[in-house]
Coordinates of C-alpha atoms and ligand atoms in Angstrom, one line a residue:
M3 CA 13.6 -34.2 14.4
K4 CA 10.4 -33.6 16.4
S5 CA 8.7 -30.3 15.7
N6 CA 7.1 -28.5 18.6
R7 CA 5.5 -26.2 16.1
R8 CA 3.8 -29.2 14.6
S9 CA 2.4 -30.3 17.9
F10 CA 1.1 -26.8 18.4
L11 CA -0.5 -26.9 15.0
R12 CA -2.1 -30.2 15.8
L13 CA -3.5 -28.8 19.1
S14 CA -4.8 -25.8 17.3
A15 CA -6.3 -27.6 14.4
F16 CA -9.7 -27.4 15.8
A17 CA -9.4 -23.7 16.6
L18 CA -7.9 -22.4 13.4
P19 CA -9.4 -22.4 10.0
F20 CA -7.4 -24.3 7.3
T21 CA -6.2 -21.1 5.5
K22 CA -4.8 -19.7 8.7
M23 CA -2.9 -23.0 9.4
N24 CA -1.5 -22.8 5.9
E25 CA -0.3 -19.3 6.5
L26 CA 1.4 -20.4 9.6
F27 CA 3.1 -23.2 7.7
A28 CA 4.2 -20.9 5.0
K29 CA 5.8 -18.4 7.4
A30 CA 7.6 -21.0 9.6
P31 CA 11.4 -20.9 9.1
A32 CA 13.0 -24.1 7.9
A33 CA 15.4 -25.1 10.6
N34 CA 17.5 -27.4 8.5
M35 CA 18.3 -26.0 5.1
P36 CA 19.5 -26.5 2.5
L37 CA 18.5 -30.2 2.4
V38 CA 18.1 -32.9 -0.2
I39 CA 16.6 -36.3 0.1
S40 CA 16.4 -39.1 -2.4
T41 CA 15.0 -42.6 -2.6
W42 CA 17.3 -45.6 -2.0
D43 CA 21.0 -45.7 -1.1
S44 CA 21.7 -44.8 -4.7
G45 CA 20.3 -41.5 -3.6
Q46 CA 24.0 -40.9 -2.7
I47 CA 24.6 -40.4 -6.4
A48 CA 21.5 -38.2 -6.8
N49 CA 22.3 -36.1 -3.8
G50 CA 25.9 -35.8 -5.0
G51 CA 24.5 -34.2 -8.1
A52 CA 22.2 -31.8 -6.2
W53 CA 24.4 -30.8 -3.3
P54 CA 26.9 -28.5 -5.2
I55 CA 24.0 -26.4 -6.3
L56 CA 22.3 -26.2 -2.9
E57 CA 25.6 -25.6 -1.1
K58 CA 26.2 -22.4 -3.1
G59 CA 22.7 -21.1 -2.3
G60 CA 21.3 -22.3 -5.6
K61 CA 17.7 -23.2 -6.4
A62 CA 16.0 -26.4 -5.4
L63 CA 14.8 -26.8 -9.0
D64 CA 18.3 -26.7 -10.4
A65 CA 19.4 -29.1 -7.7
V66 CA 16.8 -31.8 -8.4
E67 CA 17.5 -31.6 -12.1
Q68 CA 21.2 -32.2 -11.4
A69 CA 20.2 -35.1 -9.2
A70 CA 18.4 -36.7 -12.1
I71 CA 21.2 -36.0 -14.5
A72 CA 23.7 -37.7 -12.1
M73 CA 21.5 -40.8 -11.9
E74 CA 20.7 -40.9 -15.6
N75 CA 24.5 -40.7 -16.4
E76 CA 25.0 -44.0 -14.5
I77 CA 24.8 -46.4 -17.3
N78 CA 25.1 -49.5 -15.2
C79 CA 22.6 -48.2 -12.6
C80 CA 19.0 -48.6 -12.3
V81 CA 17.7 -45.3 -13.8
G82 CA 17.8 -44.0 -17.3
L83 CA 18.9 -45.6 -20.5
G84 CA 21.0 -48.2 -18.6
G85 CA 17.7 -49.6 -17.1
N86 CA 15.9 -52.8 -18.1
P87 CA 13.9 -52.7 -21.3
D88 CA 10.3 -53.5 -21.9
R89 CA 9.1 -56.9 -23.2
D90 CA 10.1 -55.9 -26.7
G91 CA 13.7 -55.1 -25.6
R92 CA 13.4 -51.3 -25.7
V93 CA 14.1 -49.0 -22.9
T94 CA 11.4 -46.4 -22.4
L95 CA 11.8 -43.7 -19.8
D96 CA 9.3 -41.7 -17.7
A97 CA 10.2 -38.6 -15.6
C98 CA 8.7 -35.5 -14.0
I99 CA 9.8 -32.4 -12.2
M100 CA 7.9 -29.8 -10.1
D101 CA 8.9 -26.5 -8.6
D102 CA 7.8 -24.3 -5.8
K103 CA 5.1 -22.5 -7.8
F104 CA 3.1 -25.5 -9.0
N105 CA 4.9 -25.5 -12.3
C106 CA 5.4 -29.0 -13.5
G107 CA 6.5 -31.0 -16.5
S108 CA 6.2 -34.8 -17.2
V109 CA 7.3 -37.0 -20.0
A110 CA 6.5 -40.7 -20.5
F111 CA 7.3 -43.6 -22.8
V112 CA 10.3 -41.7 -24.2
E113 CA 13.0 -43.6 -26.1
R114 CA 16.7 -42.7 -26.7
V115 CA 16.7 -39.5 -24.6
K116 CA 19.4 -39.7 -21.9
H117 CA 17.9 -37.0 -19.6
P118 CA 14.2 -37.3 -19.4
A119 CA 13.9 -35.1 -16.3
T120 CA 15.6 -32.3 -18.2
L121 CA 13.2 -32.9 -21.0
A122 CA 10.3 -32.6 -18.5
R123 CA 11.8 -29.3 -17.3
K124 CA 12.0 -28.0 -20.9
L125 CA 8.4 -28.9 -21.4
M126 CA 7.5 -27.1 -18.1
E127 CA 9.4 -24.0 -19.0
N128 CA 9.1 -23.6 -22.7
T129 CA 5.6 -24.8 -23.6
P130 CA 2.1 -24.3 -22.2
H131 CA 1.9 -28.1 -21.6
V132 CA 2.4 -30.3 -18.6
F133 CA 2.6 -33.9 -20.0
M134 CA 3.9 -35.4 -23.2
A135 CA 4.5 -39.0 -24.2
G136 CA 6.2 -41.2 -26.8
E137 CA 7.2 -40.0 -30.3
G138 CA 5.9 -36.5 -29.7
A139 CA 8.0 -36.1 -26.6
Q140 CA 11.0 -37.4 -28.5
Q141 CA 10.4 -34.9 -31.3
F142 CA 10.2 -32.2 -28.7
A143 CA 13.5 -33.3 -27.3
V144 CA 15.2 -33.1 -30.7
A145 CA 13.6 -29.7 -31.3
S146 CA 14.9 -28.6 -28.0
G147 CA 18.5 -29.5 -29.0
M148 CA 18.7 -32.8 -27.2
K149 CA 20.6 -35.6 -28.9
L150 CA 19.1 -39.0 -29.5
E151 CA 21.2 -41.9 -28.2
S152 CA 21.7 -45.2 -30.0
G153 CA 18.9 -47.1 -28.2
E154 CA 21.3 -50.0 -27.5
L155 CA 20.9 -51.8 -24.2
S156 CA 23.6 -51.5 -21.6
P157 CA 25.6 -54.7 -21.1
D158 CA 23.8 -55.4 -17.8
A159 CA 20.4 -54.8 -19.2
E160 CA 21.2 -56.9 -22.3
K161 CA 22.2 -59.8 -20.0
A162 CA 19.1 -59.4 -17.9
Y163 CA 16.8 -59.3 -20.9
K164 CA 18.3 -62.4 -22.4
E165 CA 17.8 -64.2 -19.1
W166 CA 14.2 -62.9 -18.9
L167 CA 13.5 -64.1 -22.4
K168 CA 14.2 -67.7 -21.4
K169 CA 10.8 -67.8 -19.6
A170 CA 9.4 -64.4 -20.8
E171 CA 7.1 -64.5 -17.8
Y172 CA 5.0 -61.4 -17.2
K173 CA 5.4 -61.1 -13.5
P174 CA 5.4 -57.4 -12.6
I175 CA 6.7 -57.7 -9.1
I176 CA 9.3 -55.2 -8.2
N177 CA 11.4 -53.9 -5.4
I178 CA 11.3 -57.0 -3.2
E179 CA 14.8 -56.5 -2.0
H180 CA 17.8 -58.6 -2.7
Q181 CA 19.7 -57.3 0.3
Q182 CA 21.6 -60.6 0.8
S183 CA 22.6 -61.2 -2.7
K184 CA 24.0 -58.0 -4.3
P185 CA 25.8 -59.0 -7.5
K186 CA 29.3 -57.9 -8.2
G187 CA 30.4 -55.5 -10.9
H188 CA 27.4 -53.3 -11.1
G189 CA 26.6 -49.7 -10.3
P190 CA 28.3 -48.4 -7.1
F191 CA 25.2 -48.2 -4.9
A192 CA 22.3 -49.6 -6.7
P193 CA 22.6 -52.9 -8.5
S194 CA 19.7 -53.1 -10.8
H195 CA 20.2 -56.4 -12.6
F196 CA 20.7 -59.7 -10.8
D197 CA 22.2 -62.8 -12.2
D198 CA 18.8 -64.4 -12.5
G199 CA 17.6 -61.5 -14.6
S200 CA 15.5 -60.0 -11.9
V201 CA 15.6 -56.4 -11.0
N202 CA 16.0 -54.4 -7.9
H203 CA 14.8 -50.9 -8.4
D204 CA 14.8 -48.6 -11.3
T205 CA 13.6 -45.2 -10.0
M206 CA 15.1 -42.2 -8.4
G207 CA 13.0 -39.6 -6.6
T208 CA 14.6 -36.5 -5.2
L209 CA 13.2 -33.6 -3.1
A210 CA 15.2 -30.5 -2.2
L211 CA 14.7 -27.6 0.1
D212 CA 17.0 -24.7 -0.8
S213 CA 18.5 -22.0 1.4
S214 CA 15.6 -19.6 0.4
G215 CA 13.2 -22.2 1.9
N216 CA 11.8 -23.3 -1.4
L217 CA 11.0 -26.8 -2.4
S218 CA 11.2 -28.7 -5.7
G219 CA 11.3 -32.4 -6.7
M220 CA 11.8 -34.8 -9.5
C221 CA 11.2 -38.5 -10.3
T222 CA 13.0 -40.3 -13.1
T223 CA 12.7 -44.0 -14.1
S224 CA 13.1 -46.7 -16.7
G225 CA 9.9 -48.1 -15.2
M226 CA 9.1 -51.6 -14.4
G227 CA 11.5 -54.0 -16.1
F228 CA 10.0 -56.1 -19.0
K229 CA 6.8 -54.2 -18.8
M230 CA 4.2 -54.3 -21.6
R231 CA 5.2 -51.9 -24.4
G232 CA 3.6 -48.5 -23.7
R233 CA 3.0 -49.2 -20.0
I234 CA 3.5 -46.1 -17.8
G235 CA 3.8 -46.2 -14.1
D236 CA 3.4 -43.6 -11.3
S237 CA 6.8 -41.9 -11.7
P238 CA 5.9 -39.3 -14.3
I239 CA 2.4 -38.6 -12.9
I240 CA 2.1 -35.4 -10.9
G241 CA 0.4 -36.4 -7.6
S242 CA 1.4 -40.0 -7.9
G243 CA 5.2 -40.3 -8.3
L244 CA 5.9 -36.7 -7.2
Y245 CA 4.1 -33.8 -5.6
V246 CA 5.4 -30.5 -4.3
D247 CA 3.4 -27.8 -2.5
N248 CA 5.7 -25.1 -1.3
E249 CA 3.4 -24.1 1.5
V250 CA 3.4 -27.6 3.0
G251 CA 6.0 -30.1 1.8
A252 CA 6.8 -32.6 -0.9
A253 CA 6.8 -36.3 -1.5
T254 CA 8.1 -38.8 -4.0
G255 CA 8.4 -42.6 -4.1
S256 CA 9.4 -45.8 -5.7
G257 CA 7.7 -49.2 -6.2
Q258 CA 4.7 -50.7 -8.0
G259 CA 3.4 -47.7 -9.9
E260 CA -0.1 -49.1 -10.5
E261 CA -0.7 -49.3 -6.7
V262 CA 0.6 -45.7 -6.2
I263 CA -1.6 -44.3 -8.9
R264 CA -4.7 -45.8 -7.3
V265 CA -4.3 -43.7 -4.2
C266 CA -2.6 -40.6 -5.8
G267 CA 0.2 -41.5 -3.4
T268 CA 2.3 -38.3 -3.2
H269 CA -0.6 -35.9 -3.3
T270 CA -2.2 -37.8 -0.5
I271 CA 1.0 -37.6 1.5
V272 CA 1.2 -33.8 1.1
E273 CA -2.5 -33.4 2.0
L274 CA -1.9 -35.4 5.1
M275 CA 1.0 -33.2 6.0
R276 CA -1.1 -30.2 5.4
N277 CA -3.5 -31.5 8.0
G278 CA -0.7 -31.9 10.6
A279 CA 0.9 -35.3 10.0
S280 CA 4.6 -35.5 10.1
P281 CA 6.4 -36.7 6.9
T282 CA 6.7 -40.2 8.3
E283 CA 3.1 -40.4 9.5
A284 CA 1.9 -39.1 6.2
C285 CA 3.9 -41.8 4.3
K286 CA 2.7 -44.5 6.7
K287 CA -1.0 -43.5 6.4
T288 CA -0.7 -43.6 2.6
I289 CA 1.0 -47.0 2.7
E290 CA -1.9 -48.2 4.9
R291 CA -4.4 -46.9 2.4
I292 CA -2.7 -49.1 -0.2
V293 CA -2.8 -52.1 2.1
K294 CA -6.5 -51.6 2.9
I295 CA -7.4 -52.0 -0.8
N296 CA -6.2 -55.6 -0.8
P297 CA -4.2 -56.7 2.2
E298 CA -3.3 -60.1 0.7
K299 CA -2.1 -58.7 -2.6
A300 CA -0.1 -56.0 -0.7
K301 CA 2.2 -58.7 0.6
S302 CA 3.6 -59.3 -2.9
F303 CA 4.8 -55.9 -4.0
Q304 CA 6.8 -52.9 -2.7
V305 CA 6.0 -49.3 -2.4
G306 CA 8.3 -46.8 -0.6
F307 CA 7.6 -43.1 0.0
I308 CA 9.8 -40.3 1.2
A309 CA 8.6 -36.9 2.2
I310 CA 9.9 -33.5 3.4
A311 CA 8.0 -30.9 5.3
K312 CA 8.4 -27.2 4.7
N313 CA 10.3 -26.9 8.0
G314 CA 12.9 -29.4 6.8
E315 CA 11.6 -32.4 8.7
V316 CA 12.0 -35.6 6.6
G317 CA 10.5 -39.0 6.8
A318 CA 9.7 -42.2 4.9
Y319 CA 7.7 -45.4 5.1
S320 CA 7.4 -48.5 2.9
L321 CA 5.3 -51.5 2.4
Q322 CA 8.0 -54.2 2.6
K323 CA 11.2 -53.9 4.5
G324 CA 14.4 -53.1 2.6
F325 CA 13.5 -49.6 1.5
N326 CA 16.0 -46.9 2.4
Y327 CA 16.6 -43.2 1.5
T328 CA 19.5 -40.8 1.5
V329 CA 19.6 -37.4 3.3
T330 CA 22.2 -34.8 2.7
D331 CA 21.8 -31.8 5.1
K332 CA 23.7 -28.7 5.8
S333 CA 26.6 -30.8 7.2
G334 CA 27.1 -31.8 3.5
K335 CA 27.3 -35.5 4.5
A336 CA 25.0 -38.0 2.9
K337 CA 23.3 -40.4 5.3
V338 CA 21.5 -43.5 4.3
I339 CA 18.5 -44.3 6.5
N340 CA 16.4 -47.5 6.6
A341 CA 12.7 -46.7 6.4
K342 CA 10.2 -48.4 8.7
S343 CA 7.9 -50.7 6.9
H344 CA 4.3 -52.1 7.2
F345 CA 5.4 -55.7 6.8
S346 CA 8.5 -56.9 8.7
Ligands
SD4_1 C1 7.1 -47.7 -12.0 N1 7.4 -46.7 -9.8 O1 7.3 -47.6 -13.2 C2 8.1 -47.2 -11.0 C3 9.1 -48.3 -10.8 C4 9.9 -48.2 -9.6 O2 11.8 -48.9 -8.5 O3 9.8 -47.4 -8.7 N2 10.9 -49.1 -9.5 O4 6.0 -48.2 -11.5

């Protein structure tokens, strides 16, 4: 969807002070709402959790939390307690959530909590804090009435871990897609564990625009498979794995967290949109910033971003090909779209 209003804003960028442009953004009606977008084709599961809320005129924040819950419930999928463990064989989860008023909550390195994005929301709503990790976050989960799960690996993760242990190589390369060799008998859309023990992707990011025109987002992950114990990626970091500015837009992503953190990926995307870039242009420019740091190294990992503008325009861009995302708009139908990529 091309926005004439955006072209107008671009032309007027020299004439109008920033604050004035932001006011224009804030007042523009969103043409296409409600709307929910999620990373990957497994975003069909996430959007499926969010849509019943949005369809009834519910809040974007509730919708993205339900998107996370739907993913985290998929035990043989890539996200949540069914994901791959760290090098010590333990699954540690990271998640964050952000609403339309800059309220945000993040949890990292959390074990045995099935719904880390819900925990992040509880942190956001019930404490003065934004970010909690490890044992303290787990204690907060229990104090908030959340149950601790057994901590056992899912059958798929167990198999993948045993396979990984054979070489126990620390090779943190993720998301180079396995489009041709999807294994049988795994989660419906997002196989996370391949027969050679390698992983596809393990993160879900969702952004929603509700029928009141407000934005929220979440990102939930089991992180990079077989990571060093205690390693935390971009996903729970506000401004890296997720950012929402209700005046402008929102962004989230998936991929090699270390590289996203270096450029404050999602905050960068939102700032580029503030300055007139479309969601796709903003994602592309941020990917190019990552490439510029080390063009040779950038060939060996994946990063994919998705973004939504306040007017309901959506877009995405990735480093390697194979990244896709799912959009559910007011038609109620989920559509999987292949993102354009820097390397072909
Ligand atoms: C991380 N960004 O922990 C996550 C991993 C990911 O698909 O997105 N995997 O770095």
